[in-house]
Every structure is written in structure tokens, then in C-alpha cells.
PDB file of N, CA and C in Angstrom:
ATOM      1  N   MET A 248     -19.400 -10.758  -8.096  1.00  0.00           N
ATOM      2  CA  MET A 248     -19.199 -10.493  -6.677  1.00  0.00           C
ATOM      3  C   MET A 248     -17.822  -9.847  -6.486  1.00  0.00           C
ATOM      4  N   SER A 249     -17.795  -8.790  -5.737  1.00  0.00           N
ATOM      5  CA  SER A 249     -16.536  -8.079  -5.530  1.00  0.00           C
ATOM      6  C   SER A 249     -15.773  -8.660  -4.339  1.00  0.00           C
ATOM      7  N   ILE A 250     -14.489  -8.401  -4.328  1.00  0.00           N
ATOM      8  CA  ILE A 250     -13.631  -8.843  -3.231  1.00  0.00           C
ATOM      9  C   ILE A 250     -13.868  -7.907  -2.047  1.00  0.00           C
ATOM     10  N   LYS A 251     -14.252  -8.471  -0.930  1.00  0.00           N
ATOM     11  CA  LYS A 251     -14.508  -7.694   0.284  1.00  0.00           C
ATOM     12  C   LYS A 251     -13.261  -7.593   1.153  1.00  0.00           C
ATOM     13  N   LEU A 252     -12.456  -8.657   1.181  1.00  0.00           N
ATOM     14  CA  LEU A 252     -11.326  -8.728   2.098  1.00  0.00           C
ATOM     15  C   LEU A 252     -10.097  -9.267   1.388  1.00  0.00           C
ATOM     16  N   SER A 253      -9.016  -8.514   1.470  1.00  0.00           N
ATOM     17  CA  SER A 253      -7.714  -8.978   0.977  1.00  0.00           C
ATOM     18  C   SER A 253      -6.846  -9.297   2.182  1.00  0.00           C
ATOM     19  N   ILE A 254      -6.360 -10.519   2.236  1.00  0.00           N
ATOM     20  CA  ILE A 254      -5.454 -10.924   3.308  1.00  0.00           C
ATOM     21  C   ILE A 254      -4.053 -11.002   2.715  1.00  0.00           C
ATOM     22  N   ILE A 255      -3.155 -10.221   3.280  1.00  0.00           N
ATOM     23  CA  ILE A 255      -1.775 -10.150   2.791  1.00  0.00           C
ATOM     24  C   ILE A 255      -0.860 -10.787   3.824  1.00  0.00           C
ATOM     25  N   ILE A 256      -0.075 -11.766   3.359  1.00  0.00           N
ATOM     26  CA  ILE A 256       0.807 -12.503   4.256  1.00  0.00           C
ATOM     27  C   ILE A 256       2.246 -12.379   3.750  1.00  0.00           C
ATOM     28  N   PRO A 257       3.057 -11.519   4.378  1.00  0.00           N
ATOM     29  CA  PRO A 257       4.476 -11.503   4.024  1.00  0.00           C
ATOM     30  C   PRO A 257       5.155 -12.708   4.673  1.00  0.00           C
ATOM     31  N   CYS A 258       6.078 -13.320   3.968  1.00  0.00           N
ATOM     32  CA  CYS A 258       6.680 -14.555   4.461  1.00  0.00           C
ATOM     33  C   CYS A 258       8.174 -14.555   4.166  1.00  0.00           C
ATOM     34  N   TYR A 259       8.962 -14.780   5.200  1.00  0.00           N
ATOM     35  CA  TYR A 259      10.406 -14.924   5.026  1.00  0.00           C
ATOM     36  C   TYR A 259      10.885 -16.037   5.949  1.00  0.00           C
ATOM     37  N   ASN A 260      11.348 -17.120   5.365  1.00  0.00           N
ATOM     38  CA  ASN A 260      11.866 -18.258   6.134  1.00  0.00           C
ATOM     39  C   ASN A 260      10.920 -18.693   7.250  1.00  0.00           C
ATOM     40  N   ALA A 261       9.665 -18.811   6.940  1.00  0.00           N
ATOM     41  CA  ALA A 261       8.654 -19.131   7.948  1.00  0.00           C
ATOM     42  C   ALA A 261       8.154 -20.577   7.868  1.00  0.00           C
ATOM     43  N   GLU A 262       8.925 -21.421   7.233  1.00  0.00           N
ATOM     44  CA  GLU A 262       8.532 -22.813   7.156  1.00  0.00           C
ATOM     45  C   GLU A 262       8.769 -23.455   8.521  1.00  0.00           C
ATOM     46  N   PRO A 263       7.920 -24.256   9.103  1.00  0.00           N
ATOM     47  CA  PRO A 263       6.663 -24.799   8.604  1.00  0.00           C
ATOM     48  C   PRO A 263       5.442 -23.980   9.019  1.00  0.00           C
ATOM     49  N   TYR A 264       5.659 -22.834   9.677  1.00  0.00           N
ATOM     50  CA  TYR A 264       4.537 -22.038  10.198  1.00  0.00           C
ATOM     51  C   TYR A 264       3.543 -21.638   9.118  1.00  0.00           C
ATOM     52  N   ILE A 265       4.044 -21.271   7.962  1.00  0.00           N
ATOM     53  CA  ILE A 265       3.163 -20.782   6.908  1.00  0.00           C
ATOM     54  C   ILE A 265       2.164 -21.843   6.482  1.00  0.00           C
ATOM     55  N   TYR A 266       2.584 -23.099   6.466  1.00  0.00           N
ATOM     56  CA  TYR A 266       1.682 -24.167   6.047  1.00  0.00           C
ATOM     57  C   TYR A 266       0.578 -24.393   7.082  1.00  0.00           C
ATOM     58  N   GLU A 267       0.903 -24.222   8.338  1.00  0.00           N
ATOM     59  CA  GLU A 267      -0.124 -24.334   9.387  1.00  0.00           C
ATOM     60  C   GLU A 267      -1.145 -23.204   9.253  1.00  0.00           C
ATOM     61  N   LEU A 268      -0.666 -21.993   8.983  1.00  0.00           N
ATOM     62  CA  LEU A 268      -1.574 -20.868   8.769  1.00  0.00           C
ATOM     63  C   LEU A 268      -2.481 -21.113   7.564  1.00  0.00           C
ATOM     64  N   LEU A 269      -1.903 -21.552   6.447  1.00  0.00           N
ATOM     65  CA  LEU A 269      -2.698 -21.805   5.245  1.00  0.00           C
ATOM     66  C   LEU A 269      -3.732 -22.902   5.479  1.00  0.00           C
ATOM     67  N   THR A 270      -3.382 -23.884   6.293  1.00  0.00           N
ATOM     68  CA  THR A 270      -4.326 -24.946   6.637  1.00  0.00           C
ATOM     69  C   THR A 270      -5.499 -24.390   7.436  1.00  0.00           C
ATOM     70  N   HIS A 271      -5.251 -23.404   8.298  1.00  0.00           N
ATOM     71  CA  HIS A 271      -6.333 -22.761   9.064  1.00  0.00           C
ATOM     72  C   HIS A 271      -7.197 -21.878   8.170  1.00  0.00           C
ATOM     73  N   ILE A 272      -6.589 -21.264   7.178  1.00  0.00           N
ATOM     74  CA  ILE A 272      -7.326 -20.364   6.286  1.00  0.00           C
ATOM     75  C   ILE A 272      -8.191 -21.143   5.294  1.00  0.00           C
ATOM     76  N   GLN A 273      -7.690 -22.251   4.799  1.00  0.00           N
ATOM     77  CA  GLN A 273      -8.344 -22.969   3.698  1.00  0.00           C
ATOM     78  C   GLN A 273      -9.847 -23.210   3.890  1.00  0.00           C
ATOM     79  N   PRO A 274     -10.322 -23.704   5.026  1.00  0.00           N
ATOM     80  CA  PRO A 274     -11.762 -23.954   5.145  1.00  0.00           C
ATOM     81  C   PRO A 274     -12.602 -22.671   5.196  1.00  0.00           C
ATOM     82  N   GLN A 275     -11.950 -21.542   5.339  1.00  0.00           N
ATOM     83  CA  GLN A 275     -12.661 -20.274   5.444  1.00  0.00           C
ATOM     84  C   GLN A 275     -12.730 -19.508   4.122  1.00  0.00           C
ATOM     85  N   ILE A 276     -12.179 -20.082   3.067  1.00  0.00           N
ATOM     86  CA  ILE A 276     -12.113 -19.398   1.777  1.00  0.00           C
ATOM     87  C   ILE A 276     -13.511 -19.232   1.185  1.00  0.00           C
ATOM     88  N   THR A 277     -13.787 -18.017   0.721  1.00  0.00           N
ATOM     89  CA  THR A 277     -15.011 -17.722  -0.020  1.00  0.00           C
ATOM     90  C   THR A 277     -14.619 -16.889  -1.236  1.00  0.00           C
ATOM     91  N   LYS A 278     -15.577 -16.636  -2.095  1.00  0.00           N
ATOM     92  CA  LYS A 278     -15.307 -15.819  -3.281  1.00  0.00           C
ATOM     93  C   LYS A 278     -15.161 -14.339  -2.931  1.00  0.00           C
ATOM     94  N   GLU A 279     -15.459 -13.992  -1.692  1.00  0.00           N
ATOM     95  CA  GLU A 279     -15.387 -12.594  -1.264  1.00  0.00           C
ATOM     96  C   GLU A 279     -14.010 -12.204  -0.739  1.00  0.00           C
ATOM     97  N   ILE A 280     -13.104 -13.169  -0.655  1.00  0.00           N
ATOM     98  CA  ILE A 280     -11.779 -12.854  -0.126  1.00  0.00           C
ATOM     99  C   ILE A 280     -10.693 -13.275  -1.104  1.00  0.00           C
ATOM    100  N   GLU A 281      -9.540 -12.652  -0.944  1.00  0.00           N
ATOM    101  CA  GLU A 281      -8.353 -13.067  -1.682  1.00  0.00           C
ATOM    102  C   GLU A 281      -7.205 -13.178  -0.692  1.00  0.00           C
ATOM    103  N   ILE A 282      -6.349 -14.148  -0.937  1.00  0.00           N
ATOM    104  CA  ILE A 282      -5.181 -14.364  -0.098  1.00  0.00           C
ATOM    105  C   ILE A 282      -3.954 -14.104  -0.968  1.00  0.00           C
ATOM    106  N   ILE A 283      -3.123 -13.172  -0.528  1.00  0.00           N
ATOM    107  CA  ILE A 283      -1.901 -12.825  -1.253  1.00  0.00           C
ATOM    108  C   ILE A 283      -0.721 -13.122  -0.331  1.00  0.00           C
ATOM    109  N   LEU A 284       0.109 -14.063  -0.742  1.00  0.00           N
ATOM    110  CA  LEU A 284       1.278 -14.427   0.038  1.00  0.00           C
ATOM    111  C   LEU A 284       2.511 -13.932  -0.703  1.00  0.00           C
ATOM    112  N   ILE A 285       3.304 -13.118  -0.034  1.00  0.00           N
ATOM    113  CA  ILE A 285       4.532 -12.584  -0.625  1.00  0.00           C
ATOM    114  C   ILE A 285       5.711 -13.316   0.009  1.00  0.00           C
ATOM    115  N   ASP A 286       6.350 -14.187  -0.772  1.00  0.00           N
ATOM    116  CA  ASP A 286       7.550 -14.886  -0.311  1.00  0.00           C
ATOM    117  C   ASP A 286       8.723 -13.935  -0.553  1.00  0.00           C
ATOM    118  N   ASP A 287       9.239 -13.390   0.532  1.00  0.00           N
ATOM    119  CA  ASP A 287      10.261 -12.346   0.470  1.00  0.00           C
ATOM    120  C   ASP A 287      11.669 -12.943   0.485  1.00  0.00           C
ATOM    121  N   GLY A 288      11.950 -13.777  -0.513  1.00  0.00           N
ATOM    122  CA  GLY A 288      13.297 -14.329  -0.667  1.00  0.00           C
ATOM    123  C   GLY A 288      13.663 -15.394   0.339  1.00  0.00           C
ATOM    124  N   SER A 289      12.708 -16.216   0.739  1.00  0.00           N
ATOM    125  CA  SER A 289      12.991 -17.293   1.692  1.00  0.00           C
ATOM    126  C   SER A 289      14.064 -18.228   1.147  1.00  0.00           C
ATOM    127  N   LYS A 290      14.914 -18.745   2.041  1.00  0.00           N
ATOM    128  CA  LYS A 290      15.960 -19.689   1.629  1.00  0.00           C
ATOM    129  C   LYS A 290      15.335 -20.967   1.072  1.00  0.00           C
ATOM    130  N   ILE A 291      14.218 -21.381   1.665  1.00  0.00           N
ATOM    131  CA  ILE A 291      13.427 -22.490   1.123  1.00  0.00           C
ATOM    132  C   ILE A 291      12.126 -21.859   0.638  1.00  0.00           C
ATOM    133  N   PRO A 292      11.956 -21.697  -0.671  1.00  0.00           N
ATOM    134  CA  PRO A 292      10.762 -21.022  -1.189  1.00  0.00           C
ATOM    135  C   PRO A 292       9.477 -21.727  -0.768  1.00  0.00           C
ATOM    136  N   VAL A 293       8.464 -20.939  -0.510  1.00  0.00           N
ATOM    137  CA  VAL A 293       7.153 -21.476  -0.160  1.00  0.00           C
ATOM    138  C   VAL A 293       6.624 -22.262  -1.353  1.00  0.00           C
ATOM    139  N   LYS A 294       6.140 -23.452  -1.079  1.00  0.00           N
ATOM    140  CA  LYS A 294       5.526 -24.290  -2.117  1.00  0.00           C
ATOM    141  C   LYS A 294       4.080 -24.502  -1.714  1.00  0.00           C
ATOM    142  N   ALA A 295       3.203 -23.772  -2.340  1.00  0.00           N
ATOM    143  CA  ALA A 295       1.781 -23.870  -2.030  1.00  0.00           C
ATOM    144  C   ALA A 295       1.009 -23.828  -3.330  1.00  0.00           C
ATOM    145  N   ASP A 296       0.299 -24.888  -3.605  1.00  0.00           N
ATOM    146  CA  ASP A 296      -0.419 -24.994  -4.868  1.00  0.00           C
ATOM    147  C   ASP A 296      -1.925 -24.971  -4.615  1.00  0.00           C
ATOM    148  N   TYR A 297      -2.397 -23.885  -4.034  1.00  0.00           N
ATOM    149  CA  TYR A 297      -3.824 -23.695  -3.799  1.00  0.00           C
ATOM    150  C   TYR A 297      -4.360 -22.759  -4.871  1.00  0.00           C
ATOM    151  N   GLU A 298      -5.487 -23.102  -5.464  1.00  0.00           N
ATOM    152  CA  GLU A 298      -6.053 -22.235  -6.504  1.00  0.00           C
ATOM    153  C   GLU A 298      -6.512 -20.901  -5.926  1.00  0.00           C
ATOM    154  N   TRP A 299      -6.773 -20.830  -4.642  1.00  0.00           N
ATOM    155  CA  TRP A 299      -7.262 -19.608  -4.007  1.00  0.00           C
ATOM    156  C   TRP A 299      -6.121 -18.709  -3.524  1.00  0.00           C
ATOM    157  N   LEU A 300      -4.881 -19.129  -3.683  1.00  0.00           N
ATOM    158  CA  LEU A 300      -3.737 -18.385  -3.166  1.00  0.00           C
ATOM    159  C   LEU A 300      -2.964 -17.715  -4.296  1.00  0.00           C
ATOM    160  N   LYS A 301      -2.727 -16.422  -4.141  1.00  0.00           N
ATOM    161  CA  LYS A 301      -1.845 -15.700  -5.064  1.00  0.00           C
ATOM    162  C   LYS A 301      -0.470 -15.669  -4.401  1.00  0.00           C
ATOM    163  N   LEU A 302       0.461 -16.413  -4.965  1.00  0.00           N
ATOM    164  CA  LEU A 302       1.801 -16.517  -4.413  1.00  0.00           C
ATOM    165  C   LEU A 302       2.756 -15.693  -5.263  1.00  0.00           C
ATOM    166  N   ILE A 303       3.380 -14.722  -4.630  1.00  0.00           N
ATOM    167  CA  ILE A 303       4.331 -13.831  -5.292  1.00  0.00           C
ATOM    168  C   ILE A 303       5.697 -14.051  -4.654  1.00  0.00           C
ATOM    169  N   ARG A 304       6.695 -14.232  -5.481  1.00  0.00           N
ATOM    170  CA  ARG A 304       8.061 -14.365  -4.969  1.00  0.00           C
ATOM    171  C   ARG A 304       8.859 -13.128  -5.361  1.00  0.00           C
ATOM    172  N   GLN A 305       9.650 -12.654  -4.419  1.00  0.00           N
ATOM    173  CA  GLN A 305      10.529 -11.520  -4.704  1.00  0.00           C
ATOM    174  C   GLN A 305      11.834 -11.725  -3.955  1.00  0.00           C
ATOM    175  N   ARG A 306      12.855 -10.985  -4.386  1.00  0.00           N
ATOM    176  CA  ARG A 306      14.118 -11.003  -3.642  1.00  0.00           C
ATOM    177  C   ARG A 306      13.872 -10.386  -2.276  1.00  0.00           C
ATOM    178  N   ASN A 307      14.647 -10.831  -1.309  1.00  0.00           N
ATOM    179  CA  ASN A 307      14.464 -10.330   0.049  1.00  0.00           C
ATOM    180  C   ASN A 307      14.643  -8.816   0.089  1.00  0.00           C
ATOM    181  N   ALA A 308      13.594  -8.141   0.520  1.00  0.00           N
ATOM    182  CA  ALA A 308      13.613  -6.683   0.610  1.00  0.00           C
ATOM    183  C   ALA A 308      13.035  -6.194   1.935  1.00  0.00           C
ATOM    184  N   GLY A 309      12.628  -7.116   2.791  1.00  0.00           N
ATOM    185  CA  GLY A 309      12.097  -6.738   4.087  1.00  0.00           C
ATOM    186  C   GLY A 309      10.578  -6.761   4.123  1.00  0.00           C
ATOM    187  N   ILE A 310      10.058  -6.807   5.349  1.00  0.00           N
ATOM    188  CA  ILE A 310       8.618  -6.968   5.551  1.00  0.00           C
ATOM    189  C   ILE A 310       7.817  -5.785   4.993  1.00  0.00           C
ATOM    190  N   SER A 311       8.343  -4.579   5.106  1.00  0.00           N
ATOM    191  CA  SER A 311       7.610  -3.414   4.600  1.00  0.00           C
ATOM    192  C   SER A 311       7.419  -3.481   3.092  1.00  0.00           C
ATOM    193  N   LYS A 312       8.469  -3.838   2.387  1.00  0.00           N
ATOM    194  CA  LYS A 312       8.365  -3.957   0.919  1.00  0.00           C
ATOM    195  C   LYS A 312       7.426  -5.100   0.539  1.00  0.00           C
ATOM    196  N   ALA A 313       7.479  -6.196   1.282  1.00  0.00           N
ATOM    197  CA  ALA A 313       6.580  -7.321   1.001  1.00  0.00           C
ATOM    198  C   ALA A 313       5.123  -6.893   1.212  1.00  0.00           C
ATOM    199  N   ARG A 314       4.853  -6.197   2.299  1.00  0.00           N
ATOM    200  CA  ARG A 314       3.487  -5.709   2.551  1.00  0.00           C
ATOM    201  C   ARG A 314       3.051  -4.730   1.468  1.00  0.00           C
ATOM    202  N   ASN A 315       3.942  -3.830   1.082  1.00  0.00           N
ATOM    203  CA  ASN A 315       3.594  -2.864   0.032  1.00  0.00           C
ATOM    204  C   ASN A 315       3.316  -3.559  -1.295  1.00  0.00           C
ATOM    205  N   LYS A 316       4.052  -4.614  -1.603  1.00  0.00           N
ATOM    206  CA  LYS A 316       3.795  -5.380  -2.822  1.00  0.00           C
ATOM    207  C   LYS A 316       2.396  -6.002  -2.760  1.00  0.00           C
ATOM    208  N   GLY A 317       2.036  -6.522  -1.614  1.00  0.00           N
ATOM    209  CA  GLY A 317       0.701  -7.064  -1.424  1.00  0.00           C
ATOM    210  C   GLY A 317      -0.374  -6.002  -1.580  1.00  0.00           C
ATOM    211  N   LEU A 318      -0.114  -4.815  -1.037  1.00  0.00           N
ATOM    212  CA  LEU A 318      -1.074  -3.701  -1.172  1.00  0.00           C
ATOM    213  C   LEU A 318      -1.277  -3.310  -2.626  1.00  0.00           C
ATOM    214  N   GLU A 319      -0.198  -3.327  -3.409  1.00  0.00           N
ATOM    215  CA  GLU A 319      -0.296  -3.000  -4.837  1.00  0.00           C
ATOM    216  C   GLU A 319      -1.233  -3.962  -5.560  1.00  0.00           C
ATOM    217  N   MET A 320      -1.251  -5.209  -5.134  1.00  0.00           N
ATOM    218  CA  MET A 320      -2.032  -6.240  -5.810  1.00  0.00           C
ATOM    219  C   MET A 320      -3.448  -6.382  -5.259  1.00  0.00           C
ATOM    220  N   ALA A 321      -3.681  -5.919  -4.045  1.00  0.00           N
ATOM    221  CA  ALA A 321      -4.948  -6.153  -3.349  1.00  0.00           C
ATOM    222  C   ALA A 321      -6.121  -5.474  -4.054  1.00  0.00           C
ATOM    223  N   LYS A 322      -7.249  -6.181  -4.079  1.00  0.00           N
ATOM    224  CA  LYS A 322      -8.471  -5.674  -4.683  1.00  0.00           C
ATOM    225  C   LYS A 322      -9.599  -5.528  -3.675  1.00  0.00           C
ATOM    226  N   GLY A 323      -9.373  -5.925  -2.447  1.00  0.00           N
ATOM    227  CA  GLY A 323     -10.410  -5.930  -1.429  1.00  0.00           C
ATOM    228  C   GLY A 323     -10.756  -4.551  -0.898  1.00  0.00           C
ATOM    229  N   GLU A 324     -11.968  -4.448  -0.372  1.00  0.00           N
ATOM    230  CA  GLU A 324     -12.411  -3.214   0.282  1.00  0.00           C
ATOM    231  C   GLU A 324     -11.691  -3.026   1.616  1.00  0.00           C
ATOM    232  N   LEU A 325     -11.309  -4.136   2.226  1.00  0.00           N
ATOM    233  CA  LEU A 325     -10.636  -4.130   3.519  1.00  0.00           C
ATOM    234  C   LEU A 325      -9.352  -4.946   3.393  1.00  0.00           C
ATOM    235  N   ILE A 326      -8.288  -4.501   4.072  1.00  0.00           N
ATOM    236  CA  ILE A 326      -6.995  -5.183   4.041  1.00  0.00           C
ATOM    237  C   ILE A 326      -6.708  -5.746   5.428  1.00  0.00           C
ATOM    238  N   TRP A 327      -6.235  -6.977   5.458  1.00  0.00           N
ATOM    239  CA  TRP A 327      -5.830  -7.603   6.720  1.00  0.00           C
ATOM    240  C   TRP A 327      -4.434  -8.171   6.517  1.00  0.00           C
ATOM    241  N   PHE A 328      -3.467  -7.687   7.299  1.00  0.00           N
ATOM    242  CA  PHE A 328      -2.119  -8.235   7.281  1.00  0.00           C
ATOM    243  C   PHE A 328      -2.029  -9.330   8.338  1.00  0.00           C
ATOM    244  N   ILE A 329      -1.548 -10.492   7.934  1.00  0.00           N
ATOM    245  CA  ILE A 329      -1.302 -11.591   8.861  1.00  0.00           C
ATOM    246  C   ILE A 329       0.152 -11.992   8.692  1.00  0.00           C
ATOM    247  N   ASP A 330       0.874 -12.122   9.793  1.00  0.00           N
ATOM    248  CA  ASP A 330       2.255 -12.595   9.712  1.00  0.00           C
ATOM    249  C   ASP A 330       2.269 -14.094   9.479  1.00  0.00           C
ATOM    250  N   ALA A 331       3.296 -14.581   8.823  1.00  0.00           N
ATOM    251  CA  ALA A 331       3.382 -15.979   8.413  1.00  0.00           C
ATOM    252  C   ALA A 331       3.393 -16.951   9.589  1.00  0.00           C
ATOM    253  N   ASP A 332       3.823 -16.492  10.759  1.00  0.00           N
ATOM    254  CA  ASP A 332       3.867 -17.386  11.918  1.00  0.00           C
ATOM    255  C   ASP A 332       2.674 -17.183  12.857  1.00  0.00           C
ATOM    256  N   ASP A 333       1.649 -16.469  12.396  1.00  0.00           N
ATOM    257  CA  ASP A 333       0.417 -16.293  13.164  1.00  0.00           C
ATOM    258  C   ASP A 333      -0.583 -17.386  12.819  1.00  0.00           C
ATOM    259  N   LEU A 334      -1.567 -17.552  13.684  1.00  0.00           N
ATOM    260  CA  LEU A 334      -2.720 -18.394  13.395  1.00  0.00           C
ATOM    261  C   LEU A 334      -3.965 -17.540  13.571  1.00  0.00           C
ATOM    262  N   ILE A 335      -5.041 -17.925  12.898  1.00  0.00           N
ATOM    263  CA  ILE A 335      -6.297 -17.201  13.042  1.00  0.00           C
ATOM    264  C   ILE A 335      -7.363 -18.160  13.558  1.00  0.00           C
ATOM    265  N   ALA A 336      -8.385 -17.605  14.179  1.00  0.00           N
ATOM    266  CA  ALA A 336      -9.488 -18.420  14.695  1.00  0.00           C
ATOM    267  C   ALA A 336     -10.225 -19.091  13.543  1.00  0.00           C
ATOM    268  N   ASP A 337     -10.885 -20.197  13.853  1.00  0.00           N
ATOM    269  CA  ASP A 337     -11.602 -20.970  12.843  1.00  0.00           C
ATOM    270  C   ASP A 337     -12.716 -20.188  12.158  1.00  0.00           C
ATOM    271  N   ASN A 338     -13.219 -19.157  12.803  1.00  0.00           N
ATOM    272  CA  ASN A 338     -14.310 -18.367  12.218  1.00  0.00           C
ATOM    273  C   ASN A 338     -13.908 -16.912  11.990  1.00  0.00           C
ATOM    274  N   ALA A 339     -12.626 -16.629  11.954  1.00  0.00           N
ATOM    275  CA  ALA A 339     -12.148 -15.242  11.868  1.00  0.00           C
ATOM    276  C   ALA A 339     -12.632 -14.535  10.602  1.00  0.00           C
ATOM    277  N   ILE A 340     -12.509 -15.183   9.466  1.00  0.00           N
ATOM    278  CA  ILE A 340     -12.886 -14.544   8.208  1.00  0.00           C
ATOM    279  C   ILE A 340     -14.394 -14.346   8.143  1.00  0.00           C
ATOM    280  N   GLU A 341     -15.148 -15.353   8.559  1.00  0.00           N
ATOM    281  CA  GLU A 341     -16.609 -15.246   8.583  1.00  0.00           C
ATOM    282  C   GLU A 341     -17.055 -14.082   9.472  1.00  0.00           C
ATOM    283  N   THR A 342     -16.408 -13.918  10.612  1.00  0.00           N
ATOM    284  CA  THR A 342     -16.742 -12.829  11.536  1.00  0.00           C
ATOM    285  C   THR A 342     -16.516 -11.470  10.883  1.00  0.00           C
ATOM    286  N   ILE A 343     -15.400 -11.323  10.182  1.00  0.00           N
ATOM    287  CA  ILE A 343     -15.093 -10.062   9.503  1.00  0.00           C
ATOM    288  C   ILE A 343     -16.095  -9.797   8.388  1.00  0.00           C
ATOM    289  N   LEU A 344     -16.400 -10.802   7.578  1.00  0.00           N
ATOM    290  CA  LEU A 344     -17.355 -10.623   6.488  1.00  0.00           C
ATOM    291  C   LEU A 344     -18.751 -10.291   7.009  1.00  0.00           C
ATOM    292  N   ASP A 345     -19.152 -10.924   8.115  1.00  0.00           N
ATOM    293  CA  ASP A 345     -20.451 -10.601   8.726  1.00  0.00           C
ATOM    294  C   ASP A 345     -20.482  -9.151   9.197  1.00  0.00           C
ATOM    295  N   ALA A 346     -19.390  -8.701   9.805  1.00  0.00           N
ATOM    296  CA  ALA A 346     -19.319  -7.312  10.276  1.00  0.00           C
ATOM    297  C   ALA A 346     -19.421  -6.348   9.102  1.00  0.00           C
ATOM    298  N   LEU A 347     -18.803  -6.685   7.991  1.00  0.00           N
ATOM    299  CA  LEU A 347     -18.877  -5.825   6.795  1.00  0.00           C
ATOM    300  C   LEU A 347     -20.306  -5.766   6.253  1.00  0.00           C
ATOM    301  N   LYS A 348     -21.006  -6.887   6.275  1.00  0.00           N
ATOM    302  CA  LYS A 348     -22.393  -6.927   5.783  1.00  0.00           C
ATOM    303  C   LYS A 348     -23.298  -6.047   6.631  1.00  0.00           C
ATOM    304  N   HIS A 349     -23.081  -6.064   7.938  1.00  0.00           N
ATOM    305  CA  HIS A 349     -23.906  -5.242   8.837  1.00  0.00           C
ATOM    306  C   HIS A 349     -23.605  -3.762   8.701  1.00  0.00           C
ATOM    307  N   LYS A 350     -22.414  -3.443   8.225  1.00  0.00           N
ATOM    308  CA  LYS A 350     -22.026  -2.042   8.040  1.00  0.00           C
ATOM    309  C   LYS A 350     -22.622  -1.457   6.778  1.00  0.00           C
ATOM    310  N   GLU A 351     -22.937  -2.295   5.799  1.00  0.00           N
ATOM    311  CA  GLU A 351     -23.442  -1.807   4.496  1.00  0.00           C
ATOM    312  C   GLU A 351     -24.830  -1.228   4.599  1.00  0.00           C
TER     313      GLU A 351
END
């Protein structure tokens, strides 16, 4: 099964917001998506030990560089950028995947 959706989350000093976002994402994880979190030199590094999360740490270089690093790693047909202090709806990922299925 191929990756349909890559979610890229740049993160800089976003504690505790990032953990709330990851908690919202976790029940929506499927094999069709990948989550890439770029910790852009946070003073308190993100500590997330989820098997479904690709956590990349880099020196602080700004949000654009963090997003570009995520793009380099992404394998999905579709890219979704989410900021670390955002939240998503409980069915957001399912809605996107359903829309992709109807487009095929």
C-alpha cells in the first residue's frame, strides 16, 4: 500500500501544544499516511515515542527550512502542513483520504 498523505509538522518551542496535536492525530493513523515532525532546534526537544511518527531534529533554521526538510522526506501523493500549535478535527484525515479515493 502506498502512502497517500504526508503530514509535515514543523515545531519550534511548541510544548505542550505539539503533544495535544499528536494526541488528536493518533486515533486517525492508518497505513496510508505518514507523519513527519521536524523539531527545529527547540530549547526543550520534542519527546515523542510513537512508532507512526518520524521525528527529525535539526538546528534552528526557521519554519521554511523545517518544511523543506519534511518535503525532502515525504513519500505521500498529497502533502499537508500542520503547525505545531494547530489542532485538527477528529475525522480530518479520514475526510481527506475519502476525497482522494473518490478522485481516483
